[in-house]
Coordinates of C-alpha atoms (C1' of nucleotides) in Angstrom, one line a residue:
Chain A
M1 CA 22.6 21.1 0.6
A2 CA 19.0 20.4 1.5
T3 CA 18.2 23.1 4.1
T4 CA 15.5 21.3 5.9
F5 CA 13.1 23.4 7.9
P6 CA 14.5 23.7 11.4
D7 CA 11.5 22.9 13.6
R8 CA 10.1 20.2 11.5
Q9 CA 9.6 17.2 13.7
R10 CA 7.4 14.3 12.6
T11 CA 3.8 15.0 13.1
L12 CA 1.7 12.3 14.7
G13 CA 0.0 12.1 11.3
S14 CA 3.1 11.0 9.5
L15 CA 4.0 8.5 12.2
L16 CA 0.6 6.9 11.7
R17 CA 0.7 7.1 7.9
L18 CA 4.0 5.4 7.4
P19 CA 3.3 2.1 8.9
Y20 CA -0.3 2.2 7.6
Q21 CA 0.8 2.7 4.0
A22 CA 3.5 0.1 4.3
M23 CA 0.9 -2.4 5.6
Q24 CA -1.6 -1.6 2.9
D25 CA 1.0 -2.1 0.2
T26 CA 2.3 -5.3 1.6
V27 CA -1.0 -6.9 2.5
Y28 CA -2.8 -6.1 -0.8
G29 CA 0.3 -7.0 -2.8
A30 CA 0.5 -10.4 -1.1
L31 CA -3.3 -10.8 -1.6
A32 CA -2.8 -10.4 -5.3
E33 CA -0.1 -13.0 -5.3
R34 CA -2.4 -15.4 -3.6
G35 CA -4.7 -15.1 -6.6
F36 CA -7.0 -12.3 -5.3
D37 CA -5.6 -9.8 -7.7
D38 CA -8.9 -8.0 -8.4
I39 CA -9.2 -6.8 -4.8
R40 CA -8.0 -3.4 -4.1
A41 CA -7.5 -1.6 -0.8
A42 CA -10.7 0.4 -1.3
H43 CA -12.7 -2.8 -1.3
S44 CA -11.7 -3.4 2.3
A45 CA -14.5 -1.0 3.2
V46 CA -16.9 -3.8 2.3
F47 CA -15.0 -6.6 3.9
R48 CA -14.5 -4.6 7.1
H49 CA -18.2 -3.9 7.6
I50 CA -20.1 -6.9 6.2
D51 CA -21.9 -9.2 8.6
A52 CA -21.8 -13.0 8.3
D53 CA -25.5 -13.1 7.5
G54 CA -25.4 -10.3 5.0
T55 CA -25.8 -6.6 5.2
R56 CA -27.8 -3.9 3.4
L57 CA -26.1 -1.6 1.0
T58 CA -27.1 1.5 2.9
V59 CA -25.9 0.0 6.2
L60 CA -22.5 -0.8 4.6
A61 CA -22.3 2.8 3.3
E62 CA -23.1 4.2 6.7
R63 CA -20.6 2.0 8.5
A64 CA -17.9 2.9 6.1
G65 CA -18.7 6.5 6.2
M66 CA -19.4 7.0 2.5
T67 CA -22.3 7.6 0.2
K68 CA -24.5 4.7 -0.9
Q69 CA -23.5 5.4 -4.5
S70 CA -19.8 4.9 -3.7
M71 CA -20.5 1.8 -1.7
A72 CA -22.7 0.5 -4.6
Y73 CA -19.8 0.9 -6.9
L74 CA -17.5 -1.1 -4.6
V75 CA -20.1 -3.8 -4.1
D76 CA -20.8 -4.0 -7.8
A77 CA -17.1 -4.6 -8.6
L78 CA -16.8 -7.3 -5.9
S79 CA -20.0 -8.9 -7.1
Q80 CA -18.9 -9.1 -10.7
A81 CA -15.6 -10.6 -9.5
G82 CA -17.5 -13.3 -7.6
Y83 CA -16.8 -12.2 -4.0
L84 CA -20.3 -11.0 -3.2
A85 CA -23.9 -12.1 -3.9
T86 CA -26.9 -10.0 -3.3
T87 CA -30.3 -11.3 -2.5
P88 CA -33.5 -9.3 -2.1
D89 CA -34.4 -8.5 1.5
P90 CA -37.4 -10.6 2.4
H91 CA -38.7 -7.9 4.8
D92 CA -38.2 -4.9 2.5
G93 CA -38.9 -4.9 -1.1
R94 CA -36.6 -2.0 -1.8
A95 CA -33.6 -3.4 -0.1
R96 CA -31.0 -5.9 -1.1
R97 CA -28.9 -7.9 1.2
V98 CA -25.2 -8.2 0.4
R99 CA -23.5 -11.4 1.4
L100 CA -20.0 -12.9 0.9
T101 CA -19.8 -15.9 -1.4
R102 CA -17.5 -18.8 -0.5
R103 CA -14.8 -17.1 -2.5
G104 CA -15.5 -13.9 -0.7
E105 CA -15.0 -15.7 2.6
Q106 CA -11.8 -17.1 1.4
A107 CA -10.6 -13.6 0.4
M108 CA -11.5 -12.2 3.8
T109 CA -9.7 -15.0 5.5
A110 CA -6.6 -14.4 3.5
L111 CA -6.9 -10.7 4.2
L112 CA -7.0 -11.3 7.9
E113 CA -4.2 -13.8 7.8
L114 CA -2.0 -11.5 5.8
S115 CA -2.7 -8.6 8.1
A116 CA -1.8 -10.8 11.2
D117 CA 1.3 -11.9 9.3
F118 CA 2.5 -8.4 8.8
E119 CA 1.8 -7.5 12.3
Q120 CA 3.7 -10.5 13.5
R121 CA 6.7 -9.7 11.4
L122 CA 6.7 -6.2 12.8
A123 CA 6.4 -7.6 16.3
A124 CA 9.4 -9.9 15.7
R125 CA 11.6 -6.9 15.0
L126 CA 10.0 -4.5 17.5
G127 CA 9.7 -7.0 20.2
V128 CA 6.4 -8.7 21.2
A129 CA 6.0 -6.8 24.4
R130 CA 6.4 -3.4 22.6
M131 CA 3.9 -4.4 19.9
K132 CA 1.5 -5.3 22.6
R133 CA 1.9 -2.0 24.3
L134 CA 1.6 -0.2 21.0
R135 CA -1.7 -2.1 20.2
T136 CA -3.1 -1.2 23.6
L137 CA -2.2 2.4 23.3
L138 CA -3.8 2.5 19.8
E139 CA -6.9 1.0 21.1
E140 CA -7.1 3.6 23.9
L141 CA -6.4 6.3 21.3
A142 CA -9.4 5.0 19.3
T143 CA -11.7 5.6 22.2
V144 CA -10.4 9.1 22.5
V145 CA -10.4 10.2 18.9
E146 CA -14.1 10.7 18.3
P147 CA -14.7 13.0 21.3
V148 CA -11.8 15.2 20.2
R149 CA -13.0 15.2 16.6
A150 CA -16.5 16.2 17.8
A151 CA -15.1 19.0 20.0
D152 CA -13.7 20.3 16.8
T153 CA -16.6 22.5 15.9
P154 CA -18.2 23.4 19.2
Chain B
M1 CA -29.2 -9.0 14.6
A2 CA -25.9 -8.3 13.0
T3 CA -24.0 -11.5 13.2
T4 CA -20.5 -10.2 13.2
F5 CA -17.7 -12.5 12.2
P6 CA -16.5 -14.2 15.4
D7 CA -12.8 -14.0 15.1
R8 CA -12.8 -10.5 13.7
Q9 CA -10.5 -8.5 15.9
R10 CA -9.2 -5.1 14.9
T11 CA -6.3 -5.4 12.6
L12 CA -3.3 -3.2 13.2
G13 CA -4.3 -1.5 10.0
S14 CA -7.6 -0.3 11.2
L15 CA -6.1 0.8 14.5
L16 CA -3.7 3.0 12.6
R17 CA -6.3 4.2 10.0
L18 CA -8.9 5.4 12.5
P19 CA -6.8 8.1 14.2
Y20 CA -5.0 9.0 11.0
Q21 CA -8.2 9.7 9.1
A22 CA -9.7 11.6 12.0
M23 CA -6.5 13.8 12.1
Q24 CA -6.6 14.4 8.4
D25 CA -10.2 15.4 8.4
T26 CA -9.8 17.7 11.4
V27 CA -6.6 19.3 10.4
Y28 CA -7.5 20.0 6.8
G29 CA -10.9 21.2 7.9
A30 CA -9.4 23.6 10.3
L31 CA -6.9 24.8 7.7
A32 CA -9.8 25.6 5.4
E33 CA -11.4 27.6 8.1
R34 CA -8.2 29.6 8.5
G35 CA -8.5 30.7 4.9
F36 CA -6.4 28.0 3.3
D37 CA -9.4 26.4 1.7
D38 CA -7.6 25.4 -1.5
I39 CA -5.2 23.1 0.2
R40 CA -6.2 19.5 0.3
A41 CA -4.6 16.5 2.1
A42 CA -2.9 15.3 -1.0
H43 CA -0.9 18.6 -1.2
S44 CA 0.8 17.7 2.1
A45 CA 3.1 15.5 -0.1
V46 CA 4.6 18.8 -1.2
F47 CA 4.8 20.5 2.1
R48 CA 6.2 17.5 3.8
H49 CA 9.1 17.2 1.4
I50 CA 10.1 20.7 0.3
D51 CA 13.3 22.2 1.6
A52 CA 13.6 25.8 2.9
D53 CA 15.8 26.8 -0.1
G54 CA 13.7 25.0 -2.7
T55 CA 13.6 21.5 -4.1
R56 CA 13.5 20.0 -7.6
L57 CA 10.3 18.5 -8.9
T58 CA 11.9 15.1 -9.4
V59 CA 13.3 15.1 -5.9
L60 CA 9.9 16.0 -4.5
A61 CA 8.4 13.1 -6.4
E62 CA 11.1 10.7 -5.2
R63 CA 10.7 11.7 -1.6
A64 CA 6.9 11.4 -1.8
G65 CA 7.1 8.1 -3.5
M66 CA 5.1 9.1 -6.5
T67 CA 5.7 9.8 -10.2
K68 CA 7.0 13.1 -11.3
Q69 CA 3.8 13.6 -13.3
S70 CA 1.7 13.2 -10.2
M71 CA 3.9 15.6 -8.3
A72 CA 3.8 18.1 -11.1
Y73 CA 0.0 18.1 -10.9
L74 CA 0.2 18.9 -7.2
V75 CA 2.9 21.5 -7.6
D76 CA 0.9 23.1 -10.4
A77 CA -2.2 23.5 -8.3
L78 CA -0.3 24.9 -5.4
S79 CA 1.6 27.3 -7.7
Q80 CA -1.6 28.6 -9.2
A81 CA -3.0 29.1 -5.8
G82 CA 0.0 31.2 -4.8
Y83 CA 1.7 28.8 -2.3
L84 CA 4.6 27.9 -4.5
A85 CA 6.9 29.7 -6.9
T86 CA 9.3 27.9 -9.3
T87 CA 12.5 29.3 -10.5
P88 CA 14.9 27.8 -13.1
D89 CA 17.7 25.9 -11.5
P90 CA 20.9 28.0 -12.1
H91 CA 23.0 24.8 -12.4
D92 CA 20.8 22.8 -14.6
G93 CA 18.8 24.2 -17.5
R94 CA 16.3 21.4 -17.5
A95 CA 15.4 21.7 -13.9
R96 CA 13.1 24.0 -12.0
R97 CA 13.4 24.7 -8.3
V98 CA 10.2 24.7 -6.4
R99 CA 10.0 27.0 -3.4
L100 CA 7.4 28.1 -0.9
T101 CA 6.1 31.7 -1.3
R102 CA 5.5 33.7 1.9
R103 CA 1.9 32.5 1.7
G104 CA 3.2 29.0 1.3
E105 CA 5.2 29.3 4.5
Q106 CA 2.2 30.7 6.3
A107 CA 0.2 27.6 5.2
M108 CA 2.9 25.3 6.3
T109 CA 3.1 26.9 9.7
A110 CA -0.6 26.7 10.1
L111 CA -0.5 23.0 9.1
L112 CA 2.2 22.2 11.7
E113 CA 0.3 24.2 14.3
L114 CA -2.9 22.5 13.7
S115 CA -1.3 19.1 13.7
A116 CA 0.4 19.8 17.0
D117 CA -3.0 21.1 18.3
F118 CA -4.8 18.0 17.4
E119 CA -2.1 15.8 19.0
Q120 CA -2.2 17.9 22.1
R121 CA -6.0 17.6 22.4
L122 CA -5.6 13.8 22.0
A123 CA -2.9 13.9 24.7
A124 CA -5.2 15.8 27.0
R125 CA -7.6 12.9 26.9
L126 CA -5.3 10.1 26.7
G127 CA -2.8 11.4 29.2
V128 CA 0.4 13.1 28.3
A129 CA 2.6 10.2 29.5
R130 CA 0.7 7.7 27.3
M131 CA 0.8 9.9 24.3
K132 CA 4.6 10.2 24.8
R133 CA 4.9 6.4 25.0
L134 CA 2.7 6.0 21.9
R135 CA 4.9 8.5 20.0
T136 CA 8.0 6.7 21.0
L137 CA 6.6 3.3 20.0
L138 CA 5.5 4.7 16.6
E139 CA 8.9 6.1 16.0
E140 CA 10.5 2.8 16.8
L141 CA 7.9 1.1 14.6
A142 CA 8.9 3.4 11.7
T143 CA 12.5 2.2 11.9
V144 CA 11.3 -1.3 11.7
V145 CA 8.8 -1.0 8.9
E146 CA 11.1 -0.7 5.9
P147 CA 13.1 -3.9 6.6
V148 CA 9.9 -5.9 7.0
R149 CA 8.5 -4.4 3.8
A150 CA 11.7 -5.2 2.0
A151 CA 11.7 -8.8 3.3
D152 CA 8.3 -9.1 1.7
T153 CA 9.6 -10.5 -1.6
P154 CA 12.8 -12.3 -0.8
Chain C
dT1 C1' 34.9 17.4 -29.0
dC2 C1' 31.1 15.1 -30.2
dC3 C1' 27.9 11.7 -29.8
dA4 C1' 25.3 8.2 -27.0
dG5 C1' 23.0 7.7 -23.2
dT6 C1' 20.8 9.6 -19.1
dT7 C1' 18.0 12.9 -16.7
dA8 C1' 14.3 16.8 -15.9
dG9 C1' 10.2 17.9 -17.0
dT10 C1' 5.8 18.0 -20.2
dC11 C1' 1.8 16.3 -22.8
dA12 C1' -1.9 13.3 -23.4
dG13 C1' -4.7 9.8 -21.9
dT14 C1' -6.5 6.4 -18.4
dC15 C1' -8.2 4.5 -14.1
dT16 C1' -9.8 4.4 -9.3
dT17 C1' -12.4 6.2 -5.9
dG18 C1' -14.8 9.3 -4.1
dC19 C1' -18.6 13.0 -4.6
dT20 C1' -23.5 15.5 -5.9
dG21 C1' -28.1 15.8 -7.9
dA22 C1' -32.1 13.9 -9.8
dC23 C1' -34.8 10.0 -10.0
dT24 C1' -38.0 5.5 -9.1
dA25 C1' -40.1 2.3 -6.2
dA26 C1' -41.3 0.7 -1.8
dA27 C1' -42.4 1.3 3.0
dT28 C1' -44.2 4.0 6.9
dT29 C1' -46.8 7.2 9.3
dG30 C1' -50.3 10.7 10.6
Chain D
dC1 C1' -54.9 6.9 2.0
dA2 C1' -52.0 10.8 1.1
dA3 C1' -47.6 12.6 2.4
dT4 C1' -43.2 11.6 3.7
dT5 C1' -39.3 8.9 4.3
dT6 C1' -36.1 5.4 2.8
dA7 C1' -33.4 2.0 -0.4
dG8 C1' -31.3 2.0 -4.3
dT9 C1' -30.1 3.5 -9.3
dC10 C1' -28.5 6.5 -13.1
dA11 C1' -25.7 10.1 -14.8
dG12 C1' -22.1 13.1 -14.5
dC13 C1' -18.0 15.3 -12.2
dA14 C1' -13.5 15.9 -9.7
dA15 C1' -9.2 14.7 -7.4
dG16 C1' -5.4 12.2 -7.5
dA17 C1' -2.8 8.7 -8.9
dC18 C1' -0.9 6.0 -13.0
dT19 C1' 1.5 4.8 -18.0
dG20 C1' 3.6 5.9 -22.3
dA21 C1' 5.7 8.8 -25.5
dC22 C1' 8.0 12.9 -26.1
dT23 C1' 11.6 17.3 -25.9
dA24 C1' 15.4 19.6 -24.1
dA25 C1' 19.5 19.6 -21.6
dC26 C1' 23.2 17.6 -19.4
dT27 C1' 27.3 14.1 -19.0
dG28 C1' 30.8 10.7 -19.8
dG29 C1' 33.6 8.0 -22.7
dA30 C1' 35.8 7.3 -27.3

DNA sequence: TCCAGTTAGTCAGTCTTGCTGACTAAATTG
DNA sequence: CAATTTAGTCAGCAAGACTGACTAACTGGA
């Protein structure tokens, strides 16, 4: 018999991870089926943070909370796959602006659609009202997370 | 000016990821400060799924949703660091039972404590009632995720 | 009972995604 | 204008996941 640890209740972490993982798997799986099979979850760090009129590599890295080398790696892959184009920054000879190509925009649209889809399917089972409350609570949680995190090392 | 994409509202995914990441960082950071500095977030796949009287490698892998090779890698690292001990299964000469050592139990206790701590600090800011509602909704969400995921490829 | 098939785990190699450190070239500032 | 900062690149490393091919041990049916 599996003697489970007695006091082991689900941590908040696992409650957050479960739906997050499921969503990732489903959304990126579906994205691949739609023909965007060279986009992986890690690449979302770019899509999430890029502006409509282009963004510098360093800014992308900052926003994503990673090193510029790591961001460069992601941008490189997406560029080679045709989702991004980089142009030199007219105001700064060192910098390059990273922009979405048309195909990049299509990918991002698909990504947002599929995410909304997944959420809607969850809402259909959970109840729309509940999903709305959940969303609201998560948004409130977001505003509260950073202070707690910062208070970590006083 | 950063011309953000107009219709970009937060996806459910990012709402889940933000607190999850923060919690991971905080909890595993604090765990390191308590002297368990050789335990990384990936190792939680073991702690989460191991039973008090030991568990087979393959079972751990199944529960964690990963290959047995990957799980073996994690178990190996934790064994070398003294958190796990493996004994041959008396009923099956092929199998090994993986168990927590005393130190392993201490680590797991710390892990659960620190997780509860973090949740409590969030609750203090969010309000206990809200945190309770959030938890309930996340638990309900969990029961609903698998069906939706399965319905993915009909 | 024995042999065919399944199961537990290992070995070897690969890929993805992050990191650090050292560097060049361009911009900024005192 | 020299010193410093900033943007990005190059090279190398590590963790954590994967696949494929394998050995040893168990199991069920003829």
